[in-house]
Amino acid sequence: MNPPILERDPSDPQKQKKEGVNPLLKLVLELGPLMVFFFANARSAWLVQKFPVLAEFGGPIFVATGLFMAATAIALIASWLLTRTLPIMPMVSGVVVFVFGALTLYLQDDIFIKMKPTIVNMLFGGVLLGGLFFGKSLLGYVFDSAFSLDAEGWKKLTFRWGLFFLFLALVNEVVWRNFSTDAWVTFKVWGIMPITLLFTFSQMPLIMRHSLEGKTGNEEKAGK
């Protein structure tokens, strides 16, 4: 049995509402919490001076963790209010942020927040590759994808993203175990993002080759 082709009905009001969200606002919701995490870690002394209550969290990484959790909650709530839906990736990532962030603050041990990217990426990589083992291409569900690909395209793209998620998990482990906390935070914000964007753009040829929209357009031209 071939994996299902994941398409959305253009008349779907949920999709129309999501497409109506300002792209800049969408970017802020997705990257905002990471920016807060980086800024809070770098300027924790200034923040504690301005807001003494933050001193209750502890050192810089703990202040950053607390504000990261708050920013993540705000981003998820705002996304829900704007679209009335929560994509799977941000939702799962948010849950892990809350769990591991709470452990970090309660135990005053930053190992938990440092392991959060490892856990999330291993989870998604395992789900994608495990799905392929059972004949299911789950990438469209994970990304809430707007692409319309044939079965072979979904299978190849799911396999590549599954491996990429595992690669990100491995990289995170190497960085946090071998470099300072500040270096890890910097890499988490300014290193992972360009690596992910570069990988995403590198998949465009595969997407174009297996796009059902492109095939439909070619068939219509051939029929005229």
PDB file of C-alpha atoms in Angstrom:
ATOM      1  CA  MET A   1       0.000   0.000   0.000  1.00  0.00           C
ATOM      2  CA  ASN A   2       1.462   3.344  -1.051  1.00  0.00           C
ATOM      3  CA  PRO A   3       1.786   6.174   1.494  1.00  0.00           C
ATOM      4  CA  PRO A   4      -1.089   8.648   1.273  1.00  0.00           C
ATOM      5  CA  ILE A   5      -0.663  11.819  -0.748  1.00  0.00           C
ATOM      6  CA  LEU A   6      -1.115  14.672   1.669  1.00  0.00           C
ATOM      7  CA  GLU A   7      -3.106  17.514   0.172  1.00  0.00           C
ATOM      8  CA  ARG A   8      -5.380  20.144   1.638  1.00  0.00           C
ATOM      9  CA  ASP A   9      -8.642  21.209   0.134  1.00  0.00           C
ATOM     10  CA  PRO A  10      -8.210  24.823  -1.113  1.00  0.00           C
ATOM     11  CA  SER A  11     -11.631  25.585   0.319  1.00  0.00           C
ATOM     12  CA  ASP A  12     -10.531  24.426   3.788  1.00  0.00           C
ATOM     13  CA  PRO A  13     -11.218  27.423   6.056  1.00  0.00           C
ATOM     14  CA  GLN A  14      -8.368  26.412   8.383  1.00  0.00           C
ATOM     15  CA  LYS A  15      -5.911  26.627   5.515  1.00  0.00           C
ATOM     16  CA  GLN A  16      -7.323  29.934   4.333  1.00  0.00           C
ATOM     17  CA  LYS A  17      -6.990  31.365   7.821  1.00  0.00           C
ATOM     18  CA  LYS A  18      -3.421  30.127   8.141  1.00  0.00           C
ATOM     19  CA  GLU A  19      -2.472  31.562   4.763  1.00  0.00           C
ATOM     20  CA  GLY A  20      -3.918  34.882   5.859  1.00  0.00           C
ATOM     21  CA  VAL A  21      -1.372  35.218   8.687  1.00  0.00           C
ATOM     22  CA  ASN A  22       1.249  37.860   7.954  1.00  0.00           C
ATOM     23  CA  PRO A  23       4.504  36.041   6.997  1.00  0.00           C
ATOM     24  CA  LEU A  24       6.549  38.360   9.196  1.00  0.00           C
ATOM     25  CA  LEU A  25       4.289  37.654  12.167  1.00  0.00           C
ATOM     26  CA  LYS A  26       4.555  33.914  11.474  1.00  0.00           C
ATOM     27  CA  LEU A  27       8.357  34.209  11.463  1.00  0.00           C
ATOM     28  CA  VAL A  28       8.284  36.104  14.763  1.00  0.00           C
ATOM     29  CA  LEU A  29       6.113  33.407  16.350  1.00  0.00           C
ATOM     30  CA  GLU A  30       8.467  30.663  15.192  1.00  0.00           C
ATOM     31  CA  LEU A  31      11.813  32.329  15.936  1.00  0.00           C
ATOM     32  CA  GLY A  32      10.821  34.750  18.698  1.00  0.00           C
ATOM     33  CA  PRO A  33      11.314  32.327  21.607  1.00  0.00           C
ATOM     34  CA  LEU A  34      14.823  31.454  20.385  1.00  0.00           C
ATOM     35  CA  MET A  35      15.720  35.147  20.167  1.00  0.00           C
ATOM     36  CA  VAL A  36      14.421  35.634  23.704  1.00  0.00           C
ATOM     37  CA  PHE A  37      16.531  32.678  24.867  1.00  0.00           C
ATOM     38  CA  PHE A  38      19.697  34.089  23.288  1.00  0.00           C
ATOM     39  CA  PHE A  39      19.118  37.658  24.528  1.00  0.00           C
ATOM     40  CA  ALA A  40      18.230  36.577  28.067  1.00  0.00           C
ATOM     41  CA  ASN A  41      21.345  34.416  28.341  1.00  0.00           C
ATOM     42  CA  ALA A  42      23.589  37.181  27.028  1.00  0.00           C
ATOM     43  CA  ARG A  43      22.024  40.030  29.029  1.00  0.00           C
ATOM     44  CA  SER A  44      20.778  38.259  32.127  1.00  0.00           C
ATOM     45  CA  ALA A  45      22.595  40.660  34.500  1.00  0.00           C
ATOM     46  CA  TRP A  46      20.861  43.647  32.891  1.00  0.00           C
ATOM     47  CA  LEU A  47      17.497  41.879  32.968  1.00  0.00           C
ATOM     48  CA  VAL A  48      17.889  40.959  36.640  1.00  0.00           C
ATOM     49  CA  GLN A  49      18.788  44.577  37.412  1.00  0.00           C
ATOM     50  CA  LYS A  50      15.653  45.791  35.639  1.00  0.00           C
ATOM     51  CA  PHE A  51      13.433  42.992  36.935  1.00  0.00           C
ATOM     52  CA  PRO A  52      14.826  41.738  40.273  1.00  0.00           C
ATOM     53  CA  VAL A  53      12.245  38.950  40.445  1.00  0.00           C
ATOM     54  CA  LEU A  54      14.195  37.147  37.692  1.00  0.00           C
ATOM     55  CA  ALA A  55      17.016  36.582  40.168  1.00  0.00           C
ATOM     56  CA  GLU A  56      14.859  33.806  41.634  1.00  0.00           C
ATOM     57  CA  PHE A  57      15.645  31.695  38.561  1.00  0.00           C
ATOM     58  CA  GLY A  58      19.387  31.624  39.242  1.00  0.00           C
ATOM     59  CA  GLY A  59      22.258  32.185  36.801  1.00  0.00           C
ATOM     60  CA  PRO A  60      22.083  33.372  33.159  1.00  0.00           C
ATOM     61  CA  ILE A  61      21.079  30.031  31.612  1.00  0.00           C
ATOM     62  CA  PHE A  62      18.267  29.639  34.145  1.00  0.00           C
ATOM     63  CA  VAL A  63      16.933  33.159  33.520  1.00  0.00           C
ATOM     64  CA  ALA A  64      17.082  32.391  29.792  1.00  0.00           C
ATOM     65  CA  THR A  65      15.269  29.084  30.329  1.00  0.00           C
ATOM     66  CA  GLY A  66      12.444  30.697  32.305  1.00  0.00           C
ATOM     67  CA  LEU A  67      11.912  33.421  29.714  1.00  0.00           C
ATOM     68  CA  PHE A  68      12.227  30.877  26.904  1.00  0.00           C
ATOM     69  CA  MET A  69       9.362  28.882  28.427  1.00  0.00           C
ATOM     70  CA  ALA A  70       7.247  32.033  28.769  1.00  0.00           C
ATOM     71  CA  ALA A  71       7.983  33.128  25.188  1.00  0.00           C
ATOM     72  CA  THR A  72       7.166  29.634  23.886  1.00  0.00           C
ATOM     73  CA  ALA A  73       3.809  29.674  25.694  1.00  0.00           C
ATOM     74  CA  ILE A  74       2.997  33.126  24.296  1.00  0.00           C
ATOM     75  CA  ALA A  75       3.942  32.026  20.757  1.00  0.00           C
ATOM     76  CA  LEU A  76       1.750  28.907  20.961  1.00  0.00           C
ATOM     77  CA  ILE A  77      -1.204  30.861  22.334  1.00  0.00           C
ATOM     78  CA  ALA A  78      -0.832  33.542  19.655  1.00  0.00           C
ATOM     79  CA  SER A  79      -0.599  30.878  16.935  1.00  0.00           C
ATOM     80  CA  TRP A  80      -3.775  29.246  18.214  1.00  0.00           C
ATOM     81  CA  LEU A  81      -5.659  32.540  18.347  1.00  0.00           C
ATOM     82  CA  LEU A  82      -4.595  33.410  14.802  1.00  0.00           C
ATOM     83  CA  THR A  83      -5.097  30.033  13.124  1.00  0.00           C
ATOM     84  CA  ARG A  84      -7.245  27.986  15.537  1.00  0.00           C
ATOM     85  CA  THR A  85      -4.756  25.155  15.088  1.00  0.00           C
ATOM     86  CA  LEU A  86      -1.328  24.146  16.363  1.00  0.00           C
ATOM     87  CA  PRO A  87       1.142  22.502  13.947  1.00  0.00           C
ATOM     88  CA  ILE A  88       2.559  19.259  15.284  1.00  0.00           C
ATOM     89  CA  MET A  89       6.218  20.316  15.403  1.00  0.00           C
ATOM     90  CA  PRO A  90       5.787  23.519  17.463  1.00  0.00           C
ATOM     91  CA  MET A  91       3.301  21.777  19.743  1.00  0.00           C
ATOM     92  CA  VAL A  92       5.553  18.785  20.493  1.00  0.00           C
ATOM     93  CA  SER A  93       8.607  21.014  20.814  1.00  0.00           C
ATOM     94  CA  GLY A  94       6.683  23.271  23.190  1.00  0.00           C
ATOM     95  CA  VAL A  95       5.728  20.349  25.424  1.00  0.00           C
ATOM     96  CA  VAL A  96       9.376  19.252  25.630  1.00  0.00           C
ATOM     97  CA  VAL A  97      10.431  22.843  26.370  1.00  0.00           C
ATOM     98  CA  PHE A  98       7.988  23.021  29.298  1.00  0.00           C
ATOM     99  CA  VAL A  99       8.982  19.619  30.718  1.00  0.00           C
ATOM    100  CA  PHE A 100      12.745  19.974  30.373  1.00  0.00           C
ATOM    101  CA  GLY A 101      12.659  23.671  31.220  1.00  0.00           C
ATOM    102  CA  ALA A 102      10.788  22.935  34.439  1.00  0.00           C
ATOM    103  CA  LEU A 103      13.342  20.242  35.344  1.00  0.00           C
ATOM    104  CA  THR A 104      16.166  22.674  34.590  1.00  0.00           C
ATOM    105  CA  LEU A 105      14.748  25.331  36.903  1.00  0.00           C
ATOM    106  CA  TYR A 106      13.612  22.991  39.668  1.00  0.00           C
ATOM    107  CA  LEU A 107      16.871  21.027  39.858  1.00  0.00           C
ATOM    108  CA  GLN A 108      19.073  23.989  38.888  1.00  0.00           C
ATOM    109  CA  ASP A 109      20.772  21.759  36.336  1.00  0.00           C
ATOM    110  CA  ASP A 110      21.116  23.087  32.773  1.00  0.00           C
ATOM    111  CA  ILE A 111      21.728  19.615  31.341  1.00  0.00           C
ATOM    112  CA  PHE A 112      17.973  19.222  30.822  1.00  0.00           C
ATOM    113  CA  ILE A 113      17.477  22.310  28.650  1.00  0.00           C
ATOM    114  CA  LYS A 114      20.650  21.414  26.740  1.00  0.00           C
ATOM    115  CA  MET A 115      19.283  17.958  25.990  1.00  0.00           C
ATOM    116  CA  LYS A 116      15.928  19.326  24.815  1.00  0.00           C
ATOM    117  CA  PRO A 117      17.010  19.735  21.134  1.00  0.00           C
ATOM    118  CA  THR A 118      18.478  16.225  21.205  1.00  0.00           C
ATOM    119  CA  ILE A 119      15.221  14.739  22.486  1.00  0.00           C
ATOM    120  CA  VAL A 120      13.024  16.665  20.043  1.00  0.00           C
ATOM    121  CA  ASN A 121      15.172  15.886  17.000  1.00  0.00           C
ATOM    122  CA  MET A 122      15.542  12.204  17.918  1.00  0.00           C
ATOM    123  CA  LEU A 123      11.779  12.027  18.422  1.00  0.00           C
ATOM    124  CA  PHE A 124      10.969  13.466  15.008  1.00  0.00           C
ATOM    125  CA  GLY A 125      13.741  11.532  13.273  1.00  0.00           C
ATOM    126  CA  GLY A 126      12.593   8.288  14.898  1.00  0.00           C
ATOM    127  CA  VAL A 127       8.941   8.910  14.022  1.00  0.00           C
ATOM    128  CA  LEU A 128       9.736   9.675  10.369  1.00  0.00           C
ATOM    129  CA  LEU A 129      12.073   6.725   9.837  1.00  0.00           C
ATOM    130  CA  GLY A 130       9.866   4.423  11.894  1.00  0.00           C
ATOM    131  CA  GLY A 131       6.881   5.434   9.805  1.00  0.00           C
ATOM    132  CA  LEU A 132       8.758   4.509   6.631  1.00  0.00           C
ATOM    133  CA  PHE A 133       9.512   1.092   8.122  1.00  0.00           C
ATOM    134  CA  PHE A 134       5.744   0.530   8.365  1.00  0.00           C
ATOM    135  CA  GLY A 135       5.124   1.965   4.891  1.00  0.00           C
ATOM    136  CA  LYS A 136       3.938   5.416   5.989  1.00  0.00           C
ATOM    137  CA  SER A 137       5.388   8.748   4.909  1.00  0.00           C
ATOM    138  CA  LEU A 138       4.561  10.990   7.866  1.00  0.00           C
ATOM    139  CA  LEU A 139       6.481  14.130   6.900  1.00  0.00           C
ATOM    140  CA  GLY A 140       3.363  15.972   5.759  1.00  0.00           C
ATOM    141  CA  TYR A 141       1.777  15.506   9.173  1.00  0.00           C
ATOM    142  CA  VAL A 142       4.916  16.569  11.042  1.00  0.00           C
ATOM    143  CA  PHE A 143       5.387  19.740   9.011  1.00  0.00           C
ATOM    144  CA  ASP A 144       1.701  20.407   8.393  1.00  0.00           C
ATOM    145  CA  SER A 145       2.926  20.555   4.807  1.00  0.00           C
ATOM    146  CA  ALA A 146       1.342  22.545   1.998  1.00  0.00           C
ATOM    147  CA  PHE A 147       3.226  20.522  -0.628  1.00  0.00           C
ATOM    148  CA  SER A 148       1.427  18.073  -2.881  1.00  0.00           C
ATOM    149  CA  LEU A 149       3.850  15.299  -3.787  1.00  0.00           C
ATOM    150  CA  ASP A 150       3.515  11.836  -5.265  1.00  0.00           C
ATOM    151  CA  ALA A 151       4.114   8.781  -3.071  1.00  0.00           C
ATOM    152  CA  GLU A 152       7.746   8.356  -4.136  1.00  0.00           C
ATOM    153  CA  GLY A 153       8.454  12.026  -3.409  1.00  0.00           C
ATOM    154  CA  TRP A 154       7.014  11.806   0.095  1.00  0.00           C
ATOM    155  CA  LYS A 155       9.014   8.650   0.775  1.00  0.00           C
ATOM    156  CA  LYS A 156      12.335  10.162  -0.318  1.00  0.00           C
ATOM    157  CA  LEU A 157      11.718  13.473   1.436  1.00  0.00           C
ATOM    158  CA  THR A 158      10.631  11.748   4.637  1.00  0.00           C
ATOM    159  CA  PHE A 159      13.775   9.595   4.633  1.00  0.00           C
ATOM    160  CA  ARG A 160      16.041  12.604   4.116  1.00  0.00           C
ATOM    161  CA  TRP A 161      14.373  14.652   6.846  1.00  0.00           C
ATOM    162  CA  GLY A 162      14.455  11.700   9.222  1.00  0.00           C
ATOM    163  CA  LEU A 163      18.219  11.424   8.792  1.00  0.00           C
ATOM    164  CA  PHE A 164      18.599  15.189   9.081  1.00  0.00           C
ATOM    165  CA  PHE A 165      16.760  15.279  12.409  1.00  0.00           C
ATOM    166  CA  LEU A 166      19.081  12.569  13.745  1.00  0.00           C
ATOM    167  CA  PHE A 167      22.050  14.579  12.471  1.00  0.00           C
ATOM    168  CA  LEU A 168      20.814  17.650  14.373  1.00  0.00           C
ATOM    169  CA  ALA A 169      20.462  15.548  17.527  1.00  0.00           C
ATOM    170  CA  LEU A 170      24.041  14.332  17.174  1.00  0.00           C
ATOM    171  CA  VAL A 171      25.372  17.853  16.528  1.00  0.00           C
ATOM    172  CA  ASN A 172      23.580  19.190  19.601  1.00  0.00           C
ATOM    173  CA  GLU A 173      25.123  16.469  21.760  1.00  0.00           C
ATOM    174  CA  VAL A 174      28.620  17.232  20.437  1.00  0.00           C
ATOM    175  CA  VAL A 175      28.274  20.984  20.995  1.00  0.00           C
ATOM    176  CA  TRP A 176      26.801  21.039  24.491  1.00  0.00           C
ATOM    177  CA  ARG A 177      29.131  18.349  25.788  1.00  0.00           C
ATOM    178  CA  ASN A 178      32.312  19.944  24.416  1.00  0.00           C
ATOM    179  CA  PHE A 179      31.768  23.702  24.520  1.00  0.00           C
ATOM    180  CA  SER A 180      30.693  26.339  27.008  1.00  0.00           C
ATOM    181  CA  THR A 181      27.064  27.135  27.752  1.00  0.00           C
ATOM    182  CA  ASP A 182      27.340  30.490  25.964  1.00  0.00           C
ATOM    183  CA  ALA A 183      28.818  28.773  22.894  1.00  0.00           C
ATOM    184  CA  TRP A 184      26.000  26.222  22.922  1.00  0.00           C
ATOM    185  CA  VAL A 185      23.309  28.921  23.161  1.00  0.00           C
ATOM    186  CA  THR A 186      24.919  30.866  20.304  1.00  0.00           C
ATOM    187  CA  PHE A 187      25.129  27.766  18.134  1.00  0.00           C
ATOM    188  CA  LYS A 188      21.569  26.759  18.984  1.00  0.00           C
ATOM    189  CA  VAL A 189      20.255  30.109  17.733  1.00  0.00           C
ATOM    190  CA  TRP A 190      22.690  31.150  15.006  1.00  0.00           C
ATOM    191  CA  GLY A 191      24.070  27.788  13.871  1.00  0.00           C
ATOM    192  CA  ILE A 192      21.124  25.410  13.665  1.00  0.00           C
ATOM    193  CA  MET A 193      18.926  27.925  11.844  1.00  0.00           C
ATOM    194  CA  PRO A 194      21.174  28.442   8.766  1.00  0.00           C
ATOM    195  CA  ILE A 195      22.016  24.718   8.640  1.00  0.00           C
ATOM    196  CA  THR A 196      18.296  23.894   8.571  1.00  0.00           C
ATOM    197  CA  LEU A 197      17.541  26.546   5.954  1.00  0.00           C
ATOM    198  CA  LEU A 198      20.399  25.296   3.770  1.00  0.00           C
ATOM    199  CA  PHE A 199      19.152  21.714   4.022  1.00  0.00           C
ATOM    200  CA  THR A 200      15.570  22.809   3.283  1.00  0.00           C
ATOM    201  CA  PHE A 201      16.575  24.679   0.127  1.00  0.00           C
ATOM    202  CA  SER A 202      18.710  21.727  -0.979  1.00  0.00           C
ATOM    203  CA  GLN A 203      15.530  19.597  -1.098  1.00  0.00           C
ATOM    204  CA  MET A 204      13.758  21.867  -3.580  1.00  0.00           C
ATOM    205  CA  PRO A 205      14.935  19.936  -6.688  1.00  0.00           C
ATOM    206  CA  LEU A 206      13.396  16.741  -5.253  1.00  0.00           C
ATOM    207  CA  ILE A 207      10.192  18.583  -4.387  1.00  0.00           C
ATOM    208  CA  MET A 208       9.935  20.052  -7.874  1.00  0.00           C
ATOM    209  CA  ARG A 209      10.517  16.653  -9.505  1.00  0.00           C
ATOM    210  CA  HIS A 210       7.766  14.986  -7.504  1.00  0.00           C
ATOM    211  CA  SER A 211       5.306  17.862  -7.244  1.00  0.00           C
ATOM    212  CA  LEU A 212       1.801  16.850  -8.279  1.00  0.00           C
ATOM    213  CA  GLU A 213       0.974  20.465  -9.063  1.00  0.00           C
ATOM    214  CA  GLY A 214       3.763  20.586 -11.622  1.00  0.00           C
ATOM    215  CA  LYS A 215       2.660  17.309 -13.184  1.00  0.00           C
ATOM    216  CA  THR A 216      -0.951  18.488 -13.343  1.00  0.00           C
ATOM    217  CA  GLY A 217       0.113  21.697 -15.027  1.00  0.00           C
ATOM    218  CA  ASN A 218       2.180  19.808 -17.625  1.00  0.00           C
ATOM    219  CA  GLU A 219      -0.696  17.410 -18.316  1.00  0.00           C
ATOM    220  CA  GLU A 220      -3.079  20.325 -18.859  1.00  0.00           C
ATOM    221  CA  LYS A 221      -0.642  21.958 -21.296  1.00  0.00           C
ATOM    222  CA  ALA A 222      -0.215  18.670 -23.160  1.00  0.00           C
ATOM    223  CA  GLY A 223      -3.972  18.289 -23.438  1.00  0.00           C
ATOM    224  CA  LYS A 224      -4.454  21.665 -25.108  1.00  0.00           C
TER     225      LYS A 224
END
